[in-house]
Coordinates of C-alpha atoms in Angstrom, one line a residue:
X1 CA 22.4 24.4 -17.9
X2 CA 25.3 21.8 -16.5
X3 CA 25.2 18.2 -17.9
X4 CA 27.4 15.5 -17.0
X5 CA 29.8 14.8 -19.2
X6 CA 29.7 10.6 -19.7
X7 CA 27.2 10.6 -22.7
X8 CA 25.4 7.1 -21.0
X9 CA 24.3 9.8 -18.2
X10 CA 23.2 11.6 -21.1
X11 CA 21.1 9.6 -22.8
X12 CA 19.0 8.6 -19.7
X13 CA 18.5 12.5 -18.9
X14 CA 16.8 12.8 -21.7
X15 CA 15.0 9.7 -22.1
X16 CA 13.8 10.3 -18.5
X17 CA 12.5 14.0 -19.6
X18 CA 10.8 12.3 -22.8
X19 CA 9.1 10.4 -21.8
X20 CA 7.2 12.4 -18.9
X21 CA 9.6 11.1 -15.7
X22 CA 9.8 14.2 -13.3
X23 CA 10.2 13.4 -10.1
X24 CA 13.6 11.8 -8.6
X25 CA 14.8 10.4 -5.7
X26 CA 18.5 10.4 -4.4
X27 CA 20.3 8.8 -2.5
X28 CA 23.9 10.4 -2.1
X29 CA 26.9 8.5 -3.1
X30 CA 29.8 9.1 -5.9
X31 CA 29.4 6.2 -8.1
X32 CA 25.7 8.0 -9.2
X33 CA 27.2 11.5 -9.3
X34 CA 26.9 11.9 -13.3
X35 CA 23.1 11.3 -12.8
X36 CA 23.0 13.2 -10.0
X37 CA 24.6 16.0 -11.2
X38 CA 22.3 15.8 -14.5
X39 CA 19.1 15.5 -12.8
X40 CA 19.3 18.2 -9.8
X41 CA 20.6 21.0 -12.5
X42 CA 17.8 20.3 -14.9
X43 CA 14.5 21.9 -13.5
X44 CA 12.5 19.6 -15.5
X45 CA 12.8 17.3 -12.7
X46 CA 12.1 17.6 -9.1
X47 CA 14.6 15.6 -7.1
X48 CA 14.6 14.8 -3.4
X49 CA 17.2 14.0 -1.5
X50 CA 17.0 10.7 1.3
X51 CA 20.4 9.4 2.5
X52 CA 19.1 6.2 3.9
X53 CA 18.3 3.8 0.8
X54 CA 15.5 1.8 2.5
X55 CA 13.3 4.9 3.5
X56 CA 14.7 6.8 0.1
X57 CA 12.8 3.9 -2.1
X58 CA 9.3 4.2 0.0
X59 CA 9.9 7.6 -0.1
X60 CA 9.3 7.2 -4.2
X61 CA 6.9 4.3 -3.6
X62 CA 4.9 6.7 -1.8
X63 CA 5.2 9.2 -4.5
X64 CA 4.6 6.9 -7.4
X65 CA 1.6 5.1 -5.2
X66 CA -0.1 8.5 -5.1
X67 CA 0.7 10.0 -8.8
X68 CA 0.2 6.8 -10.6
X69 CA 3.3 7.3 -12.3
X70 CA 7.1 6.6 -12.9
X71 CA 9.1 7.6 -10.1
X72 CA 12.6 7.2 -10.2
X73 CA 15.2 6.5 -7.6
X74 CA 19.0 6.5 -8.0
X75 CA 21.6 5.1 -6.0
X76 CA 25.1 4.6 -6.1
X77 CA 27.0 1.0 -6.5
X78 CA 27.3 -1.6 -4.4
X79 CA 25.0 -2.7 -0.9
X80 CA 23.2 0.6 -1.9
X81 CA 20.9 -1.0 -4.3
X82 CA 20.3 -4.0 -2.0
X83 CA 18.3 -1.5 0.8
X84 CA 15.9 -1.0 -2.7
X85 CA 14.3 -4.3 -2.3
X86 CA 12.0 -4.3 0.0
X87 CA 10.2 -1.1 -1.5
X88 CA 11.1 -2.9 -5.0
X89 CA 9.1 -5.7 -3.6
X90 CA 6.3 -3.9 -2.7
X91 CA 6.1 -2.2 -6.4
X92 CA 6.0 -5.5 -7.3
X93 CA 2.7 -7.2 -5.3
X94 CA 1.3 -3.6 -5.5
X95 CA 1.5 -2.6 -8.9
X96 CA 3.4 0.8 -8.6
X97 CA 5.6 2.0 -11.3
X98 CA 8.9 2.4 -9.4
X99 CA 11.9 3.0 -11.3
X100 CA 15.6 2.2 -9.6
X101 CA 18.3 3.5 -11.5
X102 CA 21.7 1.9 -9.8
X103 CA 25.1 3.4 -10.6
X104 CA 27.8 0.5 -10.7
X105 CA 31.0 -0.2 -12.1
X106 CA 32.4 -1.2 -15.2
X107 CA 32.1 -5.3 -15.6
X108 CA 35.8 -5.4 -15.5
X109 CA 35.6 -4.2 -12.1
X110 CA 33.3 -6.4 -10.6
X111 CA 34.6 -9.6 -8.9
X112 CA 38.0 -8.3 -8.2
X113 CA 38.2 -7.1 -5.3
X114 CA 37.4 -3.3 -5.6
X115 CA 35.5 -1.1 -2.9
X116 CA 31.3 -1.5 -3.3
X117 CA 31.2 -3.8 -5.8
X118 CA 28.6 -6.6 -6.3
X119 CA 26.7 -8.6 -8.8
X120 CA 24.1 -5.7 -9.9
X121 CA 22.9 -7.2 -12.8
X122 CA 19.8 -8.5 -12.2
X123 CA 19.8 -8.1 -8.5
X124 CA 15.7 -8.0 -8.8
X125 CA 15.1 -10.6 -11.0
X126 CA 12.9 -12.3 -9.0
X127 CA 10.8 -9.5 -8.5
X128 CA 11.2 -7.2 -11.7
X129 CA 9.0 -6.6 -14.8
X130 CA 12.2 -5.7 -16.9
X131 CA 16.0 -5.5 -16.1
X132 CA 17.9 -3.0 -18.3
X133 CA 21.9 -4.2 -17.6
X134 CA 23.0 -1.2 -20.0
X135 CA 26.6 -1.3 -21.7
X136 CA 29.2 1.3 -20.0
X137 CA 29.1 3.4 -23.3
X138 CA 26.1 5.3 -24.7
X139 CA 24.4 3.4 -27.7
X140 CA 21.3 2.6 -29.7
X141 CA 20.8 -0.6 -27.9
X142 CA 21.0 1.5 -24.3
X143 CA 18.9 3.7 -25.7
X144 CA 16.3 1.0 -26.3
X145 CA 16.5 -0.9 -23.3
X146 CA 16.1 2.7 -21.4
X147 CA 12.6 3.3 -23.0
X148 CA 11.4 0.0 -23.0
X149 CA 12.3 -0.2 -18.9
X150 CA 10.0 3.2 -18.7
X151 CA 7.4 1.4 -21.1
X152 CA 7.3 -1.2 -19.1
X153 CA 6.8 0.0 -15.6
X154 CA 4.0 2.3 -16.6
X155 CA 1.9 -0.7 -19.0
X156 CA 2.9 -3.1 -16.5
X157 CA 2.0 -1.6 -13.8
X158 CA 5.4 -2.3 -11.5
X159 CA 8.9 -1.9 -11.0
X160 CA 12.1 -2.0 -13.3
X161 CA 15.6 -2.0 -12.8
X162 CA 18.1 -0.1 -15.0
X163 CA 21.8 -1.0 -14.0
X164 CA 24.5 1.5 -15.1
X165 CA 27.9 1.4 -15.7
X166 CA 30.2 4.7 -15.0
X167 CA 34.1 5.0 -15.0
X168 CA 35.7 7.7 -13.8
X169 CA 36.2 10.5 -13.8
X170 CA 32.5 10.9 -12.6
X171 CA 32.2 14.6 -11.8
X172 CA 32.7 16.7 -14.8
X173 CA 30.7 18.2 -16.9
X174 CA 29.6 20.3 -20.0
X175 CA 27.4 23.2 -20.9
X176 CA 25.7 21.3 -24.0
X177 CA 25.0 17.7 -24.5
X178 CA 27.0 15.5 -26.5
X179 CA 24.9 12.7 -26.7
X180 CA 21.3 12.7 -28.4
X181 CA 19.5 9.6 -27.7
X182 CA 17.4 7.8 -30.1
X183 CA 14.2 8.2 -29.5
X184 CA 10.9 5.5 -29.6
X185 CA 7.9 5.3 -29.1
X186 CA 6.7 1.8 -28.2
X187 CA 3.0 0.9 -29.1
X188 CA 0.2 0.2 -27.0
X189 CA -2.3 -2.2 -27.2
X190 CA -5.8 -1.0 -26.5
X191 CA -8.5 -2.8 -24.3
X192 CA -10.2 -5.0 -26.7
X193 CA -12.1 -7.0 -23.9
X194 CA -15.3 -8.4 -24.8
X195 CA -17.3 -10.3 -22.5
X196 CA -19.0 -13.8 -23.3
X197 CA -22.5 -14.0 -22.9
X198 CA -22.2 -17.5 -21.0
X199 CA -20.3 -15.3 -18.1
X200 CA -23.4 -13.0 -18.5
X201 CA -25.9 -15.6 -18.4
X202 CA -23.7 -17.3 -15.6
X203 CA -24.1 -13.8 -13.7
X204 CA -27.9 -13.0 -14.4
X205 CA -28.8 -17.0 -13.0
X206 CA -27.1 -17.1 -9.6
X207 CA -29.0 -16.2 -6.8
X208 CA -25.7 -16.0 -4.3
X209 CA -23.4 -13.6 -5.7
X210 CA -20.6 -11.8 -3.2
X211 CA -18.3 -9.4 -4.7
X212 CA -15.6 -8.9 -2.4
X213 CA -12.8 -5.9 -3.1
X214 CA -9.1 -5.5 -1.6
X215 CA -7.1 -2.2 -2.3
X216 CA -8.1 0.2 -5.0
X217 CA -7.5 3.5 -5.9
X218 CA -10.7 6.3 -4.9
X219 CA -12.9 6.2 -7.8
X220 CA -11.8 3.5 -9.5
X221 CA -15.2 2.3 -10.2
X222 CA -18.1 4.5 -11.5
X223 CA -21.2 5.2 -9.8
X224 CA -23.4 4.1 -11.9
X225 CA -22.2 0.4 -11.7
X226 CA -21.9 0.6 -7.8
X227 CA -25.8 1.3 -7.5
X228 CA -26.2 -1.7 -9.8
X229 CA -24.5 -4.0 -7.6
X230 CA -26.3 -2.0 -4.2
X231 CA -29.5 -2.6 -5.9
X232 CA -29.4 -6.0 -6.4
X233 CA -31.0 -8.7 -3.8
X234 CA -28.8 -11.8 -5.2
X235 CA -25.2 -9.3 -4.6
X236 CA -23.5 -8.7 -1.2
X237 CA -20.6 -6.5 -1.1
X238 CA -17.7 -6.7 1.0
X239 CA -15.0 -4.1 1.1
X240 CA -12.1 -2.8 3.1
X241 CA -10.9 0.1 4.1
X242 CA -8.0 0.2 1.4
X243 CA -10.5 -0.3 -1.5
X244 CA -11.9 3.2 -0.8
X245 CA -15.3 2.1 -2.4
X246 CA -18.6 3.2 -0.1
X247 CA -22.6 2.5 -0.6
X248 CA -24.4 1.9 2.8
X249 CA -25.2 -1.0 1.8
X250 CA -21.7 -2.0 1.5
X251 CA -20.2 -3.9 4.5
X252 CA -16.8 -2.4 5.0
X253 CA -16.0 -4.0 8.3
X254 CA -15.6 -7.7 7.4
X255 CA -14.5 -9.4 10.5
X256 CA -17.0 -7.7 12.6
X257 CA -19.6 -9.8 10.3
X258 CA -18.3 -13.3 10.1
X259 CA -16.0 -13.9 12.9
X260 CA -19.2 -15.3 15.1
X261 CA -20.9 -17.2 12.1
X262 CA -21.7 -20.9 12.8
X263 CA -21.7 -23.8 10.2
X264 CA -24.9 -23.1 9.1
X265 CA -24.4 -19.8 9.0
X266 CA -21.3 -19.9 7.1
X267 CA -23.3 -22.7 4.4
X268 CA -25.9 -20.2 3.8
X269 CA -23.2 -17.6 3.0
X270 CA -21.5 -19.7 0.7
X271 CA -21.7 -17.6 -2.8
X272 CA -22.1 -19.3 -6.1
X273 CA -20.1 -16.6 -7.9
X274 CA -17.5 -14.5 -5.7
X275 CA -16.2 -11.6 -8.4
X276 CA -12.6 -10.0 -6.6
X277 CA -11.6 -6.5 -7.5
X278 CA -8.3 -4.5 -6.6
X279 CA -5.4 -6.0 -4.7
X280 CA -4.3 -7.6 -1.6
X281 CA -7.1 -8.1 1.1
X282 CA -6.0 -7.9 4.9
X283 CA -8.8 -10.0 6.5
X284 CA -7.9 -13.3 7.5
X285 CA -11.3 -14.5 8.2
X286 CA -12.6 -13.7 4.8
X287 CA -9.7 -16.0 3.2
X288 CA -10.5 -18.9 5.8
X289 CA -14.2 -18.9 4.4
X290 CA -13.7 -19.0 1.2
X291 CA -10.8 -21.5 1.4
X292 CA -13.2 -23.8 3.7
X293 CA -16.6 -22.9 1.8
X294 CA -15.3 -22.1 -1.6
X295 CA -17.5 -20.8 -4.2
X296 CA -18.8 -22.6 -7.8
X297 CA -16.9 -19.7 -9.5
X298 CA -14.1 -17.5 -8.9
X299 CA -13.8 -14.8 -10.8
X300 CA -11.0 -12.1 -10.9
X301 CA -10.8 -8.7 -12.2
X302 CA -7.3 -7.4 -13.0
X303 CA -5.4 -5.9 -16.4
X304 CA -2.5 -7.4 -15.0
X305 CA -2.5 -10.4 -12.5
X306 CA -4.9 -12.8 -11.0
X307 CA -4.3 -14.7 -7.2
X308 CA -5.5 -17.7 -6.6
X309 CA -6.2 -16.7 -3.0
X310 CA -8.8 -19.1 -2.1
X311 CA -8.2 -22.0 -4.2
X312 CA -11.0 -21.6 -6.5
X313 CA -10.1 -19.1 -9.0
X314 CA -11.9 -20.2 -12.6
X315 CA -11.5 -16.9 -14.8
X316 CA -9.4 -14.0 -14.9
X317 CA -10.7 -10.8 -16.8
X318 CA -7.9 -9.0 -18.1
X319 CA -9.2 -5.5 -18.0
X320 CA -10.4 -2.7 -15.8
X321 CA -13.3 -2.9 -13.6
X322 CA -15.6 -0.2 -15.0
X323 CA -15.0 -2.1 -18.3
X324 CA -16.2 -5.1 -16.8
X325 CA -19.0 -4.3 -14.9
X326 CA -20.1 -2.7 -18.0
X327 CA -20.4 -6.0 -19.5
X328 CA -21.4 -7.6 -16.9
X329 CA -24.5 -6.0 -15.2
X330 CA -27.8 -4.9 -16.5
X331 CA -30.5 -3.7 -14.5
X332 CA -32.8 -6.4 -14.4
X333 CA -32.4 -8.8 -11.1
X334 CA -33.4 -12.4 -9.8
X335 CA -35.2 -13.3 -7.1
X336 CA -32.9 -13.6 -4.1
X337 CA -32.7 -13.6 -0.6
X338 CA -29.2 -13.4 0.0
X339 CA -28.8 -9.5 0.6
X340 CA -31.6 -9.2 2.9
X341 CA -30.2 -11.8 5.0
X342 CA -26.8 -10.7 5.3
X343 CA -28.3 -7.2 6.1
X344 CA -30.3 -8.3 8.9
X345 CA -27.3 -10.0 10.1
X346 CA -25.6 -6.7 9.8
X347 CA -27.9 -5.0 11.4
X348 CA -27.8 -6.9 14.7
X349 CA -23.9 -6.8 14.3
X350 CA -23.7 -3.3 14.4
X351 CA -26.0 -2.7 17.7
X352 CA -23.8 -5.2 19.1
X353 CA -20.9 -3.3 18.3
X354 CA -22.1 -0.1 19.6
X355 CA -23.3 -1.8 22.9
X356 CA -19.3 -3.0 23.2
X357 CA -17.9 -0.1 22.5
X358 CA -19.5 2.3 24.9
X359 CA -18.4 -0.1 27.6
X360 CA -14.4 -1.0 26.6
X361 CA -12.0 0.3 28.9
X362 CA -8.9 2.6 27.4
X363 CA -7.1 0.2 25.2
X364 CA -6.2 -0.2 21.5
X365 CA -9.9 -0.7 20.8
X366 CA -11.1 2.1 22.3
X367 CA -8.4 4.2 20.6
X368 CA -8.7 3.2 16.9
X369 CA -12.7 3.6 17.9
X370 CA -12.0 7.6 18.6
X371 CA -9.5 8.3 15.9
X372 CA -11.9 6.7 13.1
X373 CA -14.7 9.0 14.4
X374 CA -12.6 11.8 14.7
X375 CA -10.4 11.9 11.3
X376 CA -11.2 15.0 9.3
X377 CA -13.3 15.1 6.2
X378 CA -11.4 14.9 2.9
X379 CA -8.2 14.2 4.4
X380 CA -6.0 11.2 3.3
X381 CA -4.9 7.8 5.8
X382 CA -2.0 5.9 5.6
X383 CA -2.1 3.3 7.6
X384 CA 0.9 0.9 8.8
X385 CA 1.2 -2.9 9.0
X386 CA 0.4 -5.3 11.4
X387 CA -2.3 -4.5 14.1
X388 CA -3.1 -0.7 13.2
X389 CA -4.5 -1.6 9.3
X390 CA -6.4 -4.8 11.4
X391 CA -8.0 -2.7 13.7
X392 CA -8.9 0.2 11.3
X393 CA -10.9 -2.8 10.1
X394 CA -13.4 -2.8 12.3
X395 CA -14.7 0.9 12.4
X396 CA -16.8 3.4 10.2
X397 CA -15.2 6.1 9.0
X398 CA -16.4 8.8 7.1
X399 CA -16.3 7.9 3.0
X400 CA -14.5 11.4 2.2
X401 CA -11.1 9.8 3.5
X402 CA -8.7 8.1 1.3
X403 CA -7.0 4.8 2.9
X404 CA -3.8 3.5 1.9
X405 CA -1.5 0.9 3.0
X406 CA 1.7 -1.0 1.8
X407 CA -0.3 -4.7 1.7
X408 CA 1.5 -5.9 -1.2
X409 CA 4.2 -7.6 1.1
X410 CA 2.2 -6.3 4.2
X411 CA 5.9 -5.4 6.0
X412 CA 6.4 -3.3 8.7
X413 CA 9.6 -2.0 7.1
X414 CA 8.5 1.1 5.3
X415 CA 5.0 2.2 6.6
X416 CA 6.2 6.1 7.4
X417 CA 8.4 6.3 4.7
X418 CA 5.5 5.9 2.2
X419 CA 3.1 7.6 4.1
X420 CA 5.9 11.1 3.8
X421 CA 6.6 10.2 0.4
X422 CA 2.4 10.7 -0.6
X423 CA 2.1 13.6 1.5
X424 CA 4.8 16.1 -0.6
X425 CA 2.5 15.0 -3.7
X426 CA -1.2 14.2 -2.9
X427 CA -2.4 18.3 -1.8
X428 CA -4.6 17.3 1.3
X429 CA -3.9 16.6 5.3
X430 CA -1.9 13.3 5.6
X431 CA -2.3 11.0 8.6
X432 CA -0.3 8.3 9.4
X433 CA -1.7 5.6 11.6
X434 CA 0.9 2.8 13.2
X435 CA 2.4 1.0 15.7
X436 CA 5.0 1.5 18.1
X437 CA 7.2 -1.4 16.3
X438 CA 6.5 -0.2 12.5
X439 CA 7.1 3.7 13.7
X440 CA 10.2 2.5 15.5
X441 CA 11.6 0.2 12.7
X442 CA 11.3 3.2 9.9
X443 CA 12.2 6.3 12.2
X444 CA 14.8 7.3 9.3
X445 CA 11.9 8.1 7.7
X446 CA 11.8 11.2 9.5
X447 CA 15.4 12.2 8.5
X448 CA 14.7 14.6 5.0
X449 CA 13.7 18.2 4.1
X450 CA 10.2 17.1 3.1
X451 CA 8.0 16.7 5.9
X452 CA 4.5 18.7 5.3
X453 CA 3.1 20.6 8.0
X454 CA 0.0 19.0 7.6
X455 CA 1.8 15.3 7.7
X456 CA 0.6 13.9 11.6
X457 CA 1.5 10.7 12.9
X458 CA -0.7 9.1 14.9
X459 CA 1.6 6.6 17.4
X460 CA -0.3 3.8 19.1
X461 CA 2.2 2.5 21.7
X462 CA 1.7 -0.3 23.6
X463 CA 5.0 -1.6 24.5
X464 CA 5.8 -3.9 21.6
X465 CA 4.3 -6.1 18.8
X466 CA 0.8 -6.2 19.9
X467 CA -0.1 -8.3 17.1
X468 CA 1.7 -11.7 18.6
X469 CA -0.7 -11.5 21.4
X470 CA -3.8 -11.6 19.1
X471 CA -2.1 -14.5 17.0
X472 CA -2.3 -18.5 18.0
X473 CA 0.5 -19.4 20.4
X474 CA 0.8 -16.8 22.8
X475 CA 2.0 -17.6 26.4
X476 CA 3.6 -15.1 28.7
X477 CA 7.1 -16.1 28.9
X478 CA 10.5 -14.6 28.5
X479 CA 10.7 -16.1 24.9
X480 CA 7.8 -14.5 23.7
X481 CA 8.6 -11.2 25.3
X482 CA 12.0 -10.7 24.2
X483 CA 11.9 -12.7 20.5
X484 CA 8.1 -12.2 19.6
X485 CA 6.6 -9.1 20.9
X486 CA 9.9 -7.6 21.4
X487 CA 8.6 -5.7 24.7
X488 CA 10.2 -2.0 25.2
X489 CA 9.9 1.2 27.4
X490 CA 10.8 3.6 24.5
X491 CA 9.0 6.6 23.4
X492 CA 8.6 9.2 20.2
X493 CA 9.4 12.3 22.3
X494 CA 13.3 12.5 21.4
X495 CA 12.8 11.4 17.6
X496 CA 10.5 14.2 17.5
X497 CA 12.9 17.0 18.9
X498 CA 15.5 15.6 17.1
X499 CA 13.5 15.7 13.9
X500 CA 11.9 18.9 14.3
X501 CA 8.1 17.4 15.0
X502 CA 5.4 18.9 17.7
X503 CA 5.0 16.2 20.1
X504 CA 1.7 15.2 22.1
X505 CA 1.3 12.7 23.9
X506 CA -2.0 10.8 25.4
X507 CA -2.5 7.8 28.1
X508 CA -6.3 7.6 29.0
X509 CA -9.7 8.9 27.8
X510 CA -9.7 12.3 29.3
X511 CA -5.5 13.3 28.0
X512 CA -6.7 11.6 24.0
X513 CA -9.3 14.1 23.9
X514 CA -7.2 17.3 25.1
X515 CA -4.3 16.5 23.1
X516 CA -6.0 15.6 20.3
X517 CA -7.6 18.8 19.8
X518 CA -4.6 20.3 20.2
X519 CA -2.7 18.0 17.7
X520 CA -5.2 18.6 14.9
X521 CA -4.7 22.6 15.8
X522 CA -1.0 22.4 15.2
X523 CA -0.6 23.8 11.4
X524 CA 2.9 25.3 11.6
X525 CA 5.0 21.8 11.1
X526 CA 4.4 18.0 11.1
X527 CA 3.4 16.8 14.5
X528 CA 3.0 13.2 16.6
X529 CA 0.4 11.9 18.8
X530 CA 1.9 9.2 20.9
X531 CA -1.2 7.2 22.5
X532 CA 0.1 4.9 25.5
X533 CA -2.0 1.8 25.7
X534 CA -1.9 -0.8 28.1
X535 CA 0.3 -3.5 27.0
X536 CA -1.3 -6.7 28.4
X537 CA -5.0 -5.7 28.1
X538 CA -5.3 -4.9 24.3
X539 CA -5.9 -8.7 23.4
X540 CA -8.1 -9.5 25.9
X541 CA -10.4 -6.5 24.9
X542 CA -10.2 -7.5 21.0
X543 CA -11.1 -10.9 21.7
X544 CA -13.7 -10.0 24.1
X545 CA -15.2 -8.0 20.8
X546 CA -15.7 -10.7 18.9
X547 CA -17.4 -13.0 21.3
X548 CA -19.8 -10.4 22.1
X549 CA -20.9 -9.7 19.0
X550 CA -24.0 -12.3 19.1

């Protein structure tokens, strides 16, 4: 087996293997050659070559998202590392263990006018949980920094940066290691969480308790505690599609429920206790409601951090949701009409929802209704940001689906790359539902050799950034069309041909039904179904939906 001759590279490779890091995403370059040679010549590691650095980082993010273990992304020196920043920030806010290994010039070559040199040390400082700025020579001090970085990525659930200076020659190899890293096992703190009785008493006496669940991994909550919440008349549970949490009594179409509320209904819905789990929440309407009608108490449960999203955070419980609920919940309930009041409203909303969807013309709304009813069971759904994730919230879906979206920063920049990375390791059919702007922005995501035959893209092309048509300030002007909506006449057919994907297209209900069947049946190679919807009708259909819910 070949090893890089440079001892520092040998140290990194040994430590990564010792700590169980298996997946390595490599961006081509010269300065990172010692790492590339080492990783690719060791059968322990699974290596991927992704040429576009921004795409590579999101691809790695998708793998780490699924496995919940550190994934390394490796680049050369200079501007390459800066392209990792969007995914790095997403990993920070979504609590995903991403490890950036950036090769660098030796310190004496920085700021002297040498090619591909920038100030790489601490370049991710605002979002990095740990920065390991290594010295050029292998040493116990370097070994400790590398191991601490990997430890932090796991224990604090987020991104870390290891900056590695290499001097030429870079490509020389040896047949056996010449340096043995000093291995360190850092202590892991156990969860000693105990819930104080005062919180249990507060919960048991409150008659209006709202549980709001953001992004969660599948099966994050045990069924026992889901059932207790569902059977408590003083508890209403609101979930988003990305919560991957299901019960017949839980409401997963938040905007459909609360958008038509009037002031007296908002006041009646205002909770005594707001209990939140999970990551970022999509619904702007629920955020607005809770900021204007603040709960008496807002409790957030998370092992790492709590955001004061609603300006009412009163307690952060640093533990996992199952441990917390085990300490909080009993099978005793208090008399309350909170759940029945909301359930009655919700029943009426569903009636109005179904009535409206039967009459709506072909549009984004109609397409998302169609898709959500027909996604195959036990599949994974990856959703791009902006309009797509908001539309997905409006429709029921089969509970066997798992749903993911890059909601940490809510950017459009890497949704396709993330979905492809996820599909490589998740072992199930994976669908990406995306808008045209997000898809075109991340089209280099298709530039790799790892597209799976069961990876399918559903591309809703409405000719621009449709999200801006439903935001305040929309006016039909040249400025709006060019600089906000970014109107275009592009399609994905030639991209599909170039990257070897099967291509299907639809532009009305009949062609959608026919093409969707063919799209699902295509199992020999990855595929794209591009659905063209009317640019100037979509916003009106959506706004009419909310108006007709009452």
